[in-house]
């Protein structure tokens, strides 16, 4: 099959990526055809641990098999999910939560308050939001089988938002026996209480990940709304297929061999839109942002001035054009660290990025002590959007005077390399509105010096401002602090906002229940 795909891919490219070829895809048994959903997401699944890994694909996996204590609705408001009821003291320092009746893990064991407590504590060791809440926590304990209590030692204004954390290391509840695994050790047991169950014996990296409907799952009674509400599984089986060749995936969708593609490349969207058997719409209403992440632990970007040079070497419009994003789906210039088109949009402290200023970029590199050494820019070639953005920015950095080394690799290898402090200087990732969020939840903005994410930014002033923001309950004061956070971020440059855009998903018109949830989830989806 792989040789046929390769031949087909070549034919499709030579024929302007025609969507009328005949790709062959191994199918499930005929008896399952009407209840099997076949999906192609941005990346293949290579890890099962949504705490150890901050990768979006692992987060996506988490939403299949786990449930959350709270979940964000379509307006970004946290709503109870596994929690039935909760109370907060007048000073909002003591919180008590009671779980819903009838919650059970995939192995049949009941979900207990001890499971929730252990899951929160493990998550809080690695996630930027979890760490902030843990730092403000005096105690977190199970009260009885179904209730647990959180006592804060100081104000933390985002308790419910933290418990609804949907990205980074999203907060999912797993059995206590698994949640007791050290946070720096990957789990291999995907037992959860969510609407689908992983068929681990059918999981093959580079081929497919398979989930089956959880017949014991008890959805909430409310209608599904964003990531909140009733998560009713309506298909018996979901096959998440590894199909890195975008043209092959688009052809398979057109032929009905797969049902859903999370992010078809922009150049294929017009052809997909002309197919009346397909629906092409965004599932992320705010959009995505290209993030250029420098390695703060290695020269030249251990120097603040060298990082600032990136702001003047990069043009957001050039990056988006190079990615093939259509003008109607671009934000030609966005100065906001927390996404344009959101309540937290601000231009405070903005500099560069609107157009190239190569003389200034070269001068900043000189001031930053750049000596012409190779700048290793990791490139994931299996991801069309990341690859295109990387190539555009690599050329821009060369024009600014950098000696760019551009090793190519798959996303899994890039993820492994970026976790080492040595051997690289830059990489590109694409973030959604949940990733950018706000001064707390924006996990690449966090600059804690020790224990941060790949890139390891370190800035005590930015950390102090972030802490003041999430501790402040007054809206006007929080807004002023937001502007100060962003202004400082433009000074220290934890990462570069390289362009905001909207993209479309594509699915068979025979599917119903696909909603604008920002992240791909498949509860409530039916195949007719």
PDB file of N, CA and C in Angstrom, residues 159-257:
ATOM      1  N   UNK A 159      -9.249  29.611  39.495  1.00  0.00           N
ATOM      2  CA  UNK A 159      -9.375  28.219  39.931  1.00  0.00           C
ATOM      3  C   UNK A 159     -10.176  27.403  38.934  1.00  0.00           C
ATOM      4  N   UNK A 160     -11.359  27.862  38.560  1.00  0.00           N
ATOM      5  CA  UNK A 160     -12.205  27.078  37.654  1.00  0.00           C
ATOM      6  C   UNK A 160     -11.589  26.985  36.267  1.00  0.00           C
ATOM      7  N   UNK A 161     -10.980  28.083  35.813  1.00  0.00           N
ATOM      8  CA  UNK A 161     -10.309  28.059  34.517  1.00  0.00           C
ATOM      9  C   UNK A 161      -9.162  27.045  34.521  1.00  0.00           C
ATOM     10  N   UNK A 162      -8.451  26.945  35.639  1.00  0.00           N
ATOM     11  CA  UNK A 162      -7.366  25.969  35.737  1.00  0.00           C
ATOM     12  C   UNK A 162      -7.904  24.549  35.672  1.00  0.00           C
ATOM     13  N   UNK A 163      -9.001  24.284  36.385  1.00  0.00           N
ATOM     14  CA  UNK A 163      -9.556  22.933  36.379  1.00  0.00           C
ATOM     15  C   UNK A 163     -10.179  22.573  35.034  1.00  0.00           C
ATOM     16  N   UNK A 164     -10.424  23.575  34.194  1.00  0.00           N
ATOM     17  CA  UNK A 164     -10.945  23.340  32.841  1.00  0.00           C
ATOM     18  C   UNK A 164      -9.843  23.400  31.791  1.00  0.00           C
ATOM     19  N   UNK A 165      -8.597  23.400  32.197  1.00  0.00           N
ATOM     20  CA  UNK A 165      -7.452  23.582  31.290  1.00  0.00           C
ATOM     21  C   UNK A 165      -7.537  22.622  30.094  1.00  0.00           C
ATOM     22  N   UNK A 166      -7.662  23.148  28.848  1.00  0.00           N
ATOM     23  CA  UNK A 166      -7.866  22.265  27.707  1.00  0.00           C
ATOM     24  C   UNK A 166      -6.635  22.025  26.857  1.00  0.00           C
ATOM     25  N   UNK A 167      -5.514  22.662  27.176  1.00  0.00           N
ATOM     26  CA  UNK A 167      -4.363  22.560  26.300  1.00  0.00           C
ATOM     27  C   UNK A 167      -3.099  22.659  27.125  1.00  0.00           C
ATOM     28  N   UNK A 168      -1.928  22.738  26.440  1.00  0.00           N
ATOM     29  CA  UNK A 168      -0.691  22.542  27.170  1.00  0.00           C
ATOM     30  C   UNK A 168      -0.729  21.125  27.713  1.00  0.00           C
ATOM     31  N   UNK A 169      -0.454  20.950  28.986  1.00  0.00           N
ATOM     32  CA  UNK A 169      -0.754  19.686  29.647  1.00  0.00           C
ATOM     33  C   UNK A 169      -2.186  19.800  30.154  1.00  0.00           C
ATOM     34  N   UNK A 170      -3.144  19.455  29.308  1.00  0.00           N
ATOM     35  CA  UNK A 170      -4.557  19.592  29.684  1.00  0.00           C
ATOM     36  C   UNK A 170      -4.837  18.770  30.941  1.00  0.00           C
ATOM     37  N   UNK A 171      -5.766  19.262  31.758  1.00  0.00           N
ATOM     38  CA  UNK A 171      -6.089  18.574  33.001  1.00  0.00           C
ATOM     39  C   UNK A 171      -7.168  17.520  32.752  1.00  0.00           C
ATOM     40  N   UNK A 172      -6.742  16.272  32.693  1.00  0.00           N
ATOM     41  CA  UNK A 172      -7.646  15.137  32.567  1.00  0.00           C
ATOM     42  C   UNK A 172      -7.557  14.304  33.842  1.00  0.00           C
ATOM     43  N   UNK A 173      -8.637  13.599  34.165  1.00  0.00           N
ATOM     44  CA  UNK A 173      -8.669  12.760  35.363  1.00  0.00           C
ATOM     45  C   UNK A 173      -8.387  11.322  34.972  1.00  0.00           C
ATOM     46  N   UNK A 174      -7.405  10.726  35.634  1.00  0.00           N
ATOM     47  CA  UNK A 174      -7.036   9.331  35.427  1.00  0.00           C
ATOM     48  C   UNK A 174      -7.057   8.614  36.772  1.00  0.00           C
ATOM     49  N   UNK A 175      -7.039   7.295  36.786  1.00  0.00           N
ATOM     50  CA  UNK A 175      -7.063   6.587  38.073  1.00  0.00           C
ATOM     51  C   UNK A 175      -5.869   6.964  38.955  1.00  0.00           C
ATOM     52  N   UNK A 176      -6.094   6.970  40.246  1.00  0.00           N
ATOM     53  CA  UNK A 176      -5.030   7.319  41.184  1.00  0.00           C
ATOM     54  C   UNK A 176      -3.802   6.451  40.984  1.00  0.00           C
ATOM     55  N   UNK A 177      -3.998   5.161  40.710  1.00  0.00           N
ATOM     56  CA  UNK A 177      -2.853   4.255  40.545  1.00  0.00           C
ATOM     57  C   UNK A 177      -1.953   4.700  39.387  1.00  0.00           C
ATOM     58  N   UNK A 178      -2.536   5.340  38.373  1.00  0.00           N
ATOM     59  CA  UNK A 178      -1.757   5.842  37.243  1.00  0.00           C
ATOM     60  C   UNK A 178      -1.246   7.250  37.535  1.00  0.00           C
ATOM     61  N   UNK A 179      -2.095   8.079  38.144  1.00  0.00           N
ATOM     62  CA  UNK A 179      -1.723   9.463  38.428  1.00  0.00           C
ATOM     63  C   UNK A 179      -0.592   9.571  39.436  1.00  0.00           C
ATOM     64  N   UNK A 180      -0.322   8.499  40.159  1.00  0.00           N
ATOM     65  CA  UNK A 180       0.811   8.520  41.096  1.00  0.00           C
ATOM     66  C   UNK A 180       2.151   8.317  40.385  1.00  0.00           C
ATOM     67  N   UNK A 181       2.132   8.049  39.096  1.00  0.00           N
ATOM     68  CA  UNK A 181       3.368   7.956  38.321  1.00  0.00           C
ATOM     69  C   UNK A 181       4.090   9.299  38.363  1.00  0.00           C
ATOM     70  N   UNK A 182       5.400   9.325  38.611  1.00  0.00           N
ATOM     71  CA  UNK A 182       6.105  10.608  38.606  1.00  0.00           C
ATOM     72  C   UNK A 182       5.841  11.379  37.324  1.00  0.00           C
ATOM     73  N   UNK A 183       5.700  12.681  37.442  1.00  0.00           N
ATOM     74  CA  UNK A 183       5.324  13.495  36.283  1.00  0.00           C
ATOM     75  C   UNK A 183       6.384  13.492  35.196  1.00  0.00           C
ATOM     76  N   UNK A 184       7.635  13.168  35.551  1.00  0.00           N
ATOM     77  CA  UNK A 184       8.690  13.109  34.540  1.00  0.00           C
ATOM     78  C   UNK A 184       8.879  11.705  33.975  1.00  0.00           C
ATOM     79  N   UNK A 185       7.944  10.808  34.276  1.00  0.00           N
ATOM     80  CA  UNK A 185       7.941   9.456  33.714  1.00  0.00           C
ATOM     81  C   UNK A 185       6.672   9.277  32.898  1.00  0.00           C
ATOM     82  N   UNK A 186       6.813   8.848  31.663  1.00  0.00           N
ATOM     83  CA  UNK A 186       5.644   8.722  30.792  1.00  0.00           C
ATOM     84  C   UNK A 186       4.782   7.527  31.201  1.00  0.00           C
ATOM     85  N   UNK A 187       3.482   7.745  31.240  1.00  0.00           N
ATOM     86  CA  UNK A 187       2.570   6.630  31.476  1.00  0.00           C
ATOM     87  C   UNK A 187       2.330   5.891  30.166  1.00  0.00           C
ATOM     88  N   UNK A 188       1.983   4.620  30.265  1.00  0.00           N
ATOM     89  CA  UNK A 188       1.677   3.814  29.087  1.00  0.00           C
ATOM     90  C   UNK A 188       0.280   3.202  29.171  1.00  0.00           C
ATOM     91  N   UNK A 189      -0.410   3.459  30.263  1.00  0.00           N
ATOM     92  CA  UNK A 189      -1.757   2.959  30.471  1.00  0.00           C
ATOM     93  C   UNK A 189      -2.732   4.114  30.248  1.00  0.00           C
ATOM     94  N   UNK A 190      -3.580   4.014  29.221  1.00  0.00           N
ATOM     95  CA  UNK A 190      -4.492   5.098  28.850  1.00  0.00           C
ATOM     96  C   UNK A 190      -5.890   4.890  29.416  1.00  0.00           C
ATOM     97  N   UNK A 191      -6.000   4.236  30.553  1.00  0.00           N
ATOM     98  CA  UNK A 191      -7.306   4.064  31.186  1.00  0.00           C
ATOM     99  C   UNK A 191      -7.833   5.406  31.659  1.00  0.00           C
ATOM    100  N   UNK A 192      -9.002   5.767  31.157  1.00  0.00           N
ATOM    101  CA  UNK A 192      -9.654   6.994  31.578  1.00  0.00           C
ATOM    102  C   UNK A 192     -11.116   6.730  31.867  1.00  0.00           C
ATOM    103  N   UNK A 193     -11.905   7.787  31.873  1.00  0.00           N
ATOM    104  CA  UNK A 193     -13.346   7.635  32.058  1.00  0.00           C
ATOM    105  C   UNK A 193     -14.109   8.321  30.936  1.00  0.00           C
ATOM    106  N   UNK A 194     -13.414   8.640  29.838  1.00  0.00           N
ATOM    107  CA  UNK A 194     -13.995   9.418  28.767  1.00  0.00           C
ATOM    108  C   UNK A 194     -14.882   8.623  27.832  1.00  0.00           C
ATOM    109  N   UNK A 195     -15.388   9.275  26.782  1.00  0.00           N
ATOM    110  CA  UNK A 195     -16.393   8.650  25.911  1.00  0.00           C
ATOM    111  C   UNK A 195     -15.851   7.567  24.998  1.00  0.00           C
ATOM    112  N   UNK A 196     -14.525   7.474  24.835  1.00  0.00           N
ATOM    113  CA  UNK A 196     -13.943   6.451  23.977  1.00  0.00           C
ATOM    114  C   UNK A 196     -12.822   5.722  24.727  1.00  0.00           C
ATOM    115  N   UNK A 197     -12.545   4.511  24.294  1.00  0.00           N
ATOM    116  CA  UNK A 197     -11.533   3.647  24.909  1.00  0.00           C
ATOM    117  C   UNK A 197     -10.463   3.341  23.878  1.00  0.00           C
ATOM    118  N   UNK A 198      -9.192   3.514  24.246  1.00  0.00           N
ATOM    119  CA  UNK A 198      -8.100   3.185  23.347  1.00  0.00           C
ATOM    120  C   UNK A 198      -7.979   1.680  23.186  1.00  0.00           C
ATOM    121  N   UNK A 199      -7.898   1.221  21.930  1.00  0.00           N
ATOM    122  CA  UNK A 199      -7.575  -0.181  21.634  1.00  0.00           C
ATOM    123  C   UNK A 199      -6.056  -0.251  21.476  1.00  0.00           C
ATOM    124  N   UNK A 200      -5.378  -0.392  22.609  1.00  0.00           N
ATOM    125  CA  UNK A 200      -3.927  -0.281  22.578  1.00  0.00           C
ATOM    126  C   UNK A 200      -3.284  -1.341  21.699  1.00  0.00           C
ATOM    127  N   UNK A 201      -3.906  -2.521  21.622  1.00  0.00           N
ATOM    128  CA  UNK A 201      -3.329  -3.582  20.794  1.00  0.00           C
ATOM    129  C   UNK A 201      -3.382  -3.237  19.304  1.00  0.00           C
ATOM    130  N   UNK A 202      -4.207  -2.235  18.927  1.00  0.00           N
ATOM    131  CA  UNK A 202      -4.287  -1.829  17.524  1.00  0.00           C
ATOM    132  C   UNK A 202      -3.536  -0.531  17.249  1.00  0.00           C
ATOM    133  N   UNK A 203      -2.926   0.041  18.271  1.00  0.00           N
ATOM    134  CA  UNK A 203      -2.175   1.287  18.100  1.00  0.00           C
ATOM    135  C   UNK A 203      -0.825   0.979  17.459  1.00  0.00           C
ATOM    136  N   UNK A 204      -0.605   1.526  16.277  1.00  0.00           N
ATOM    137  CA  UNK A 204       0.651   1.346  15.569  1.00  0.00           C
ATOM    138  C   UNK A 204       1.137   2.712  15.102  1.00  0.00           C
ATOM    139  N   UNK A 205       2.230   3.174  15.731  1.00  0.00           N
ATOM    140  CA  UNK A 205       2.791   4.477  15.369  1.00  0.00           C
ATOM    141  C   UNK A 205       3.164   4.451  13.892  1.00  0.00           C
ATOM    142  N   UNK A 206       2.764   5.489  13.176  1.00  0.00           N
ATOM    143  CA  UNK A 206       3.011   5.549  11.745  1.00  0.00           C
ATOM    144  C   UNK A 206       1.927   4.916  10.913  1.00  0.00           C
ATOM    145  N   UNK A 207       0.906   4.342  11.560  1.00  0.00           N
ATOM    146  CA  UNK A 207      -0.187   3.710  10.824  1.00  0.00           C
ATOM    147  C   UNK A 207      -1.529   4.213  11.333  1.00  0.00           C
ATOM    148  N   UNK A 208      -1.916   3.829  12.563  1.00  0.00           N
ATOM    149  CA  UNK A 208      -3.222   4.228  13.067  1.00  0.00           C
ATOM    150  C   UNK A 208      -3.308   4.088  14.583  1.00  0.00           C
ATOM    151  N   UNK A 209      -4.244   4.842  15.138  1.00  0.00           N
ATOM    152  CA  UNK A 209      -4.646   4.720  16.537  1.00  0.00           C
ATOM    153  C   UNK A 209      -6.144   4.463  16.528  1.00  0.00           C
ATOM    154  N   UNK A 210      -6.584   3.479  17.311  1.00  0.00           N
ATOM    155  CA  UNK A 210      -7.978   3.053  17.249  1.00  0.00           C
ATOM    156  C   UNK A 210      -8.643   3.237  18.618  1.00  0.00           C
ATOM    157  N   UNK A 211      -9.860   3.786  18.581  1.00  0.00           N
ATOM    158  CA  UNK A 211     -10.679   3.949  19.774  1.00  0.00           C
ATOM    159  C   UNK A 211     -12.041   3.311  19.515  1.00  0.00           C
ATOM    160  N   UNK A 212     -12.652   2.809  20.578  1.00  0.00           N
ATOM    161  CA  UNK A 212     -14.013   2.280  20.482  1.00  0.00           C
ATOM    162  C   UNK A 212     -14.895   3.010  21.485  1.00  0.00           C
ATOM    163  N   UNK A 213     -16.174   3.010  21.208  1.00  0.00           N
ATOM    164  CA  UNK A 213     -17.138   3.704  22.064  1.00  0.00           C
ATOM    165  C   UNK A 213     -17.139   3.090  23.461  1.00  0.00           C
ATOM    166  N   UNK A 214     -17.196   3.953  24.468  1.00  0.00           N
ATOM    167  CA  UNK A 214     -17.294   3.512  25.853  1.00  0.00           C
ATOM    168  C   UNK A 214     -18.772   3.316  26.186  1.00  0.00           C
ATOM    169  N   UNK A 215     -19.252   2.076  26.243  1.00  0.00           N
ATOM    170  CA  UNK A 215     -20.690   1.858  26.450  1.00  0.00           C
ATOM    171  C   UNK A 215     -21.164   2.271  27.841  1.00  0.00           C
ATOM    172  N   UNK A 216     -20.224   2.423  28.785  1.00  0.00           N
ATOM    173  CA  UNK A 216     -20.606   2.782  30.152  1.00  0.00           C
ATOM    174  C   UNK A 216     -20.548   4.283  30.399  1.00  0.00           C
ATOM    175  N   UNK A 217     -20.159   5.063  29.387  1.00  0.00           N
ATOM    176  CA  UNK A 217     -20.016   6.500  29.607  1.00  0.00           C
ATOM    177  C   UNK A 217     -21.378   7.149  29.836  1.00  0.00           C
ATOM    178  N   UNK A 218     -21.441   8.021  30.835  1.00  0.00           N
ATOM    179  CA  UNK A 218     -22.679   8.722  31.161  1.00  0.00           C
ATOM    180  C   UNK A 218     -22.500  10.211  30.889  1.00  0.00           C
ATOM    181  N   UNK A 219     -22.969  10.694  29.729  1.00  0.00           N
ATOM    182  CA  UNK A 219     -22.801  12.111  29.410  1.00  0.00           C
ATOM    183  C   UNK A 219     -23.648  13.003  30.309  1.00  0.00           C
ATOM    184  N   UNK A 220     -23.241  14.237  30.441  1.00  0.00           N
ATOM    185  CA  UNK A 220     -24.056  15.211  31.153  1.00  0.00           C
ATOM    186  C   UNK A 220     -25.356  15.432  30.383  1.00  0.00           C
ATOM    187  N   UNK A 221     -26.394  15.908  31.070  1.00  0.00           N
ATOM    188  CA  UNK A 221     -27.681  16.087  30.389  1.00  0.00           C
ATOM    189  C   UNK A 221     -27.737  17.312  29.486  1.00  0.00           C
ATOM    190  N   UNK A 222     -26.843  18.291  29.702  1.00  0.00           N
ATOM    191  CA  UNK A 222     -26.899  19.507  28.895  1.00  0.00           C
ATOM    192  C   UNK A 222     -26.427  19.221  27.462  1.00  0.00           C
ATOM    193  N   UNK A 223     -26.906  20.001  26.494  1.00  0.00           N
ATOM    194  CA  UNK A 223     -26.385  19.867  25.120  1.00  0.00           C
ATOM    195  C   UNK A 223     -24.894  20.176  25.072  1.00  0.00           C
ATOM    196  N   UNK A 224     -24.198  19.536  24.152  1.00  0.00           N
ATOM    197  CA  UNK A 224     -22.787  19.838  23.961  1.00  0.00           C
ATOM    198  C   UNK A 224     -22.626  21.300  23.558  1.00  0.00           C
ATOM    199  N   UNK A 225     -21.637  21.971  24.167  1.00  0.00           N
ATOM    200  CA  UNK A 225     -21.386  23.390  23.904  1.00  0.00           C
ATOM    201  C   UNK A 225     -19.904  23.639  24.075  1.00  0.00           C
ATOM    202  N   UNK A 226     -19.196  23.843  22.974  1.00  0.00           N
ATOM    203  CA  UNK A 226     -17.755  23.908  23.053  1.00  0.00           C
ATOM    204  C   UNK A 226     -17.217  22.570  23.527  1.00  0.00           C
ATOM    205  N   UNK A 227     -16.358  22.598  24.532  1.00  0.00           N
ATOM    206  CA  UNK A 227     -15.831  21.359  25.117  1.00  0.00           C
ATOM    207  C   UNK A 227     -16.657  20.916  26.317  1.00  0.00           C
ATOM    208  N   UNK A 228     -17.721  21.639  26.618  1.00  0.00           N
ATOM    209  CA  UNK A 228     -18.565  21.347  27.773  1.00  0.00           C
ATOM    210  C   UNK A 228     -19.854  20.656  27.337  1.00  0.00           C
ATOM    211  N   UNK A 229     -20.655  20.296  28.319  1.00  0.00           N
ATOM    212  CA  UNK A 229     -21.942  19.675  28.042  1.00  0.00           C
ATOM    213  C   UNK A 229     -21.841  18.180  27.803  1.00  0.00           C
ATOM    214  N   UNK A 230     -22.892  17.621  27.208  1.00  0.00           N
ATOM    215  CA  UNK A 230     -22.981  16.181  27.032  1.00  0.00           C
ATOM    216  C   UNK A 230     -22.052  15.651  25.957  1.00  0.00           C
ATOM    217  N   UNK A 231     -21.158  14.745  26.357  1.00  0.00           N
ATOM    218  CA  UNK A 231     -20.217  14.121  25.422  1.00  0.00           C
ATOM    219  C   UNK A 231     -20.756  12.741  25.034  1.00  0.00           C
ATOM    220  N   UNK A 232     -21.681  12.719  24.103  1.00  0.00           N
ATOM    221  CA  UNK A 232     -22.329  11.462  23.753  1.00  0.00           C
ATOM    222  C   UNK A 232     -21.614  10.789  22.586  1.00  0.00           C
ATOM    223  N   UNK A 233     -20.977   9.629  22.809  1.00  0.00           N
ATOM    224  CA  UNK A 233     -20.320   8.933  21.697  1.00  0.00           C
ATOM    225  C   UNK A 233     -21.357   8.248  20.811  1.00  0.00           C
ATOM    226  N   UNK A 234     -21.348   8.548  19.511  1.00  0.00           N
ATOM    227  CA  UNK A 234     -22.383   8.041  18.615  1.00  0.00           C
ATOM    228  C   UNK A 234     -21.844   7.150  17.505  1.00  0.00           C
ATOM    229  N   UNK A 235     -20.538   6.940  17.455  1.00  0.00           N
ATOM    230  CA  UNK A 235     -19.968   5.956  16.529  1.00  0.00           C
ATOM    231  C   UNK A 235     -19.294   4.870  17.353  1.00  0.00           C
ATOM    232  N   UNK A 236     -19.223   3.675  16.793  1.00  0.00           N
ATOM    233  CA  UNK A 236     -18.678   2.548  17.538  1.00  0.00           C
ATOM    234  C   UNK A 236     -17.159   2.525  17.547  1.00  0.00           C
ATOM    235  N   UNK A 237     -16.561   3.107  16.533  1.00  0.00           N
ATOM    236  CA  UNK A 237     -15.116   2.957  16.365  1.00  0.00           C
ATOM    237  C   UNK A 237     -14.567   4.194  15.651  1.00  0.00           C
ATOM    238  N   UNK A 238     -13.420   4.667  16.104  1.00  0.00           N
ATOM    239  CA  UNK A 238     -12.724   5.771  15.442  1.00  0.00           C
ATOM    240  C   UNK A 238     -11.307   5.313  15.116  1.00  0.00           C
ATOM    241  N   UNK A 239     -10.930   5.474  13.864  1.00  0.00           N
ATOM    242  CA  UNK A 239      -9.565   5.183  13.431  1.00  0.00           C
ATOM    243  C   UNK A 239      -8.881   6.501  13.079  1.00  0.00           C
ATOM    244  N   UNK A 240      -7.871   6.838  13.869  1.00  0.00           N
ATOM    245  CA  UNK A 240      -7.047   8.032  13.644  1.00  0.00           C
ATOM    246  C   UNK A 240      -5.862   7.562  12.804  1.00  0.00           C
ATOM    247  N   UNK A 241      -5.859   7.952  11.546  1.00  0.00           N
ATOM    248  CA  UNK A 241      -4.924   7.403  10.582  1.00  0.00           C
ATOM    249  C   UNK A 241      -3.728   8.322  10.374  1.00  0.00           C
ATOM    250  N   UNK A 242      -2.558   7.717  10.252  1.00  0.00           N
ATOM    251  CA  UNK A 242      -1.352   8.454   9.894  1.00  0.00           C
ATOM    252  C   UNK A 242      -1.289   8.528   8.375  1.00  0.00           C
ATOM    253  N   UNK A 243      -1.428   9.733   7.837  1.00  0.00           N
ATOM    254  CA  UNK A 243      -1.427   9.928   6.390  1.00  0.00           C
ATOM    255  C   UNK A 243      -0.703  11.229   6.094  1.00  0.00           C
ATOM    256  N   UNK A 244       0.639  11.229   6.164  1.00  0.00           N
ATOM    257  CA  UNK A 244       1.392  12.477   6.069  1.00  0.00           C
ATOM    258  C   UNK A 244       1.339  13.142   4.704  1.00  0.00           C
ATOM    259  N   UNK A 245       1.055  12.385   3.642  1.00  0.00           N
ATOM    260  CA  UNK A 245       0.970  12.996   2.320  1.00  0.00           C
ATOM    261  C   UNK A 245      -0.388  13.666   2.175  1.00  0.00           C
ATOM    262  N   UNK A 246      -0.398  14.995   2.162  1.00  0.00           N
ATOM    263  CA  UNK A 246      -1.648  15.751   2.164  1.00  0.00           C
ATOM    264  C   UNK A 246      -2.495  15.470   0.939  1.00  0.00           C
ATOM    265  N   UNK A 247      -1.870  15.316  -0.210  1.00  0.00           N
ATOM    266  CA  UNK A 247      -2.638  15.056  -1.425  1.00  0.00           C
ATOM    267  C   UNK A 247      -3.328  13.698  -1.365  1.00  0.00           C
ATOM    268  N   UNK A 248      -2.640  12.703  -0.823  1.00  0.00           N
ATOM    269  CA  UNK A 248      -3.248  11.378  -0.670  1.00  0.00           C
ATOM    270  C   UNK A 248      -4.431  11.450   0.286  1.00  0.00           C
ATOM    271  N   UNK A 249      -4.264  12.190   1.406  1.00  0.00           N
ATOM    272  CA  UNK A 249      -5.356  12.315   2.367  1.00  0.00           C
ATOM    273  C   UNK A 249      -6.557  13.018   1.743  1.00  0.00           C
ATOM    274  N   UNK A 250      -6.311  14.090   1.001  1.00  0.00           N
ATOM    275  CA  UNK A 250      -7.415  14.813   0.366  1.00  0.00           C
ATOM    276  C   UNK A 250      -8.128  13.936  -0.648  1.00  0.00           C
ATOM    277  N   UNK A 251      -7.371  13.162  -1.393  1.00  0.00           N
ATOM    278  CA  UNK A 251      -7.969  12.253  -2.371  1.00  0.00           C
ATOM    279  C   UNK A 251      -8.810  11.182  -1.670  1.00  0.00           C
ATOM    280  N   UNK A 252      -8.301  10.652  -0.557  1.00  0.00           N
ATOM    281  CA  UNK A 252      -9.039   9.636   0.190  1.00  0.00           C
ATOM    282  C   UNK A 252     -10.328  10.215   0.752  1.00  0.00           C
ATOM    283  N   UNK A 253     -10.294  11.473   1.186  1.00  0.00           N
ATOM    284  CA  UNK A 253     -11.514  12.118   1.674  1.00  0.00           C
ATOM    285  C   UNK A 253     -12.530  12.260   0.542  1.00  0.00           C
ATOM    286  N   UNK A 254     -12.084  12.702  -0.612  1.00  0.00           N
ATOM    287  CA  UNK A 254     -12.993  12.879  -1.741  1.00  0.00           C
ATOM    288  C   UNK A 254     -13.626  11.566  -2.168  1.00  0.00           C
ATOM    289  N   UNK A 255     -12.890  10.478  -2.050  1.00  0.00           N
ATOM    290  CA  UNK A 255     -13.399   9.171  -2.451  1.00  0.00           C
ATOM    291  C   UNK A 255     -14.198   8.470  -1.360  1.00  0.00           C
ATOM    292  N   UNK A 256     -14.315   9.084  -0.193  1.00  0.00           N
ATOM    293  CA  UNK A 256     -15.075   8.477   0.882  1.00  0.00           C
ATOM    294  C   UNK A 256     -14.324   7.414   1.652  1.00  0.00           C
ATOM    295  N   UNK A 257     -13.005   7.334   1.473  1.00  0.00           N
ATOM    296  CA  UNK A 257     -12.210   6.331   2.178  1.00  0.00           C
ATOM    297  C   UNK A 257     -11.834   6.790   3.579  1.00  0.00           C
TER     298      UNK A 257
END
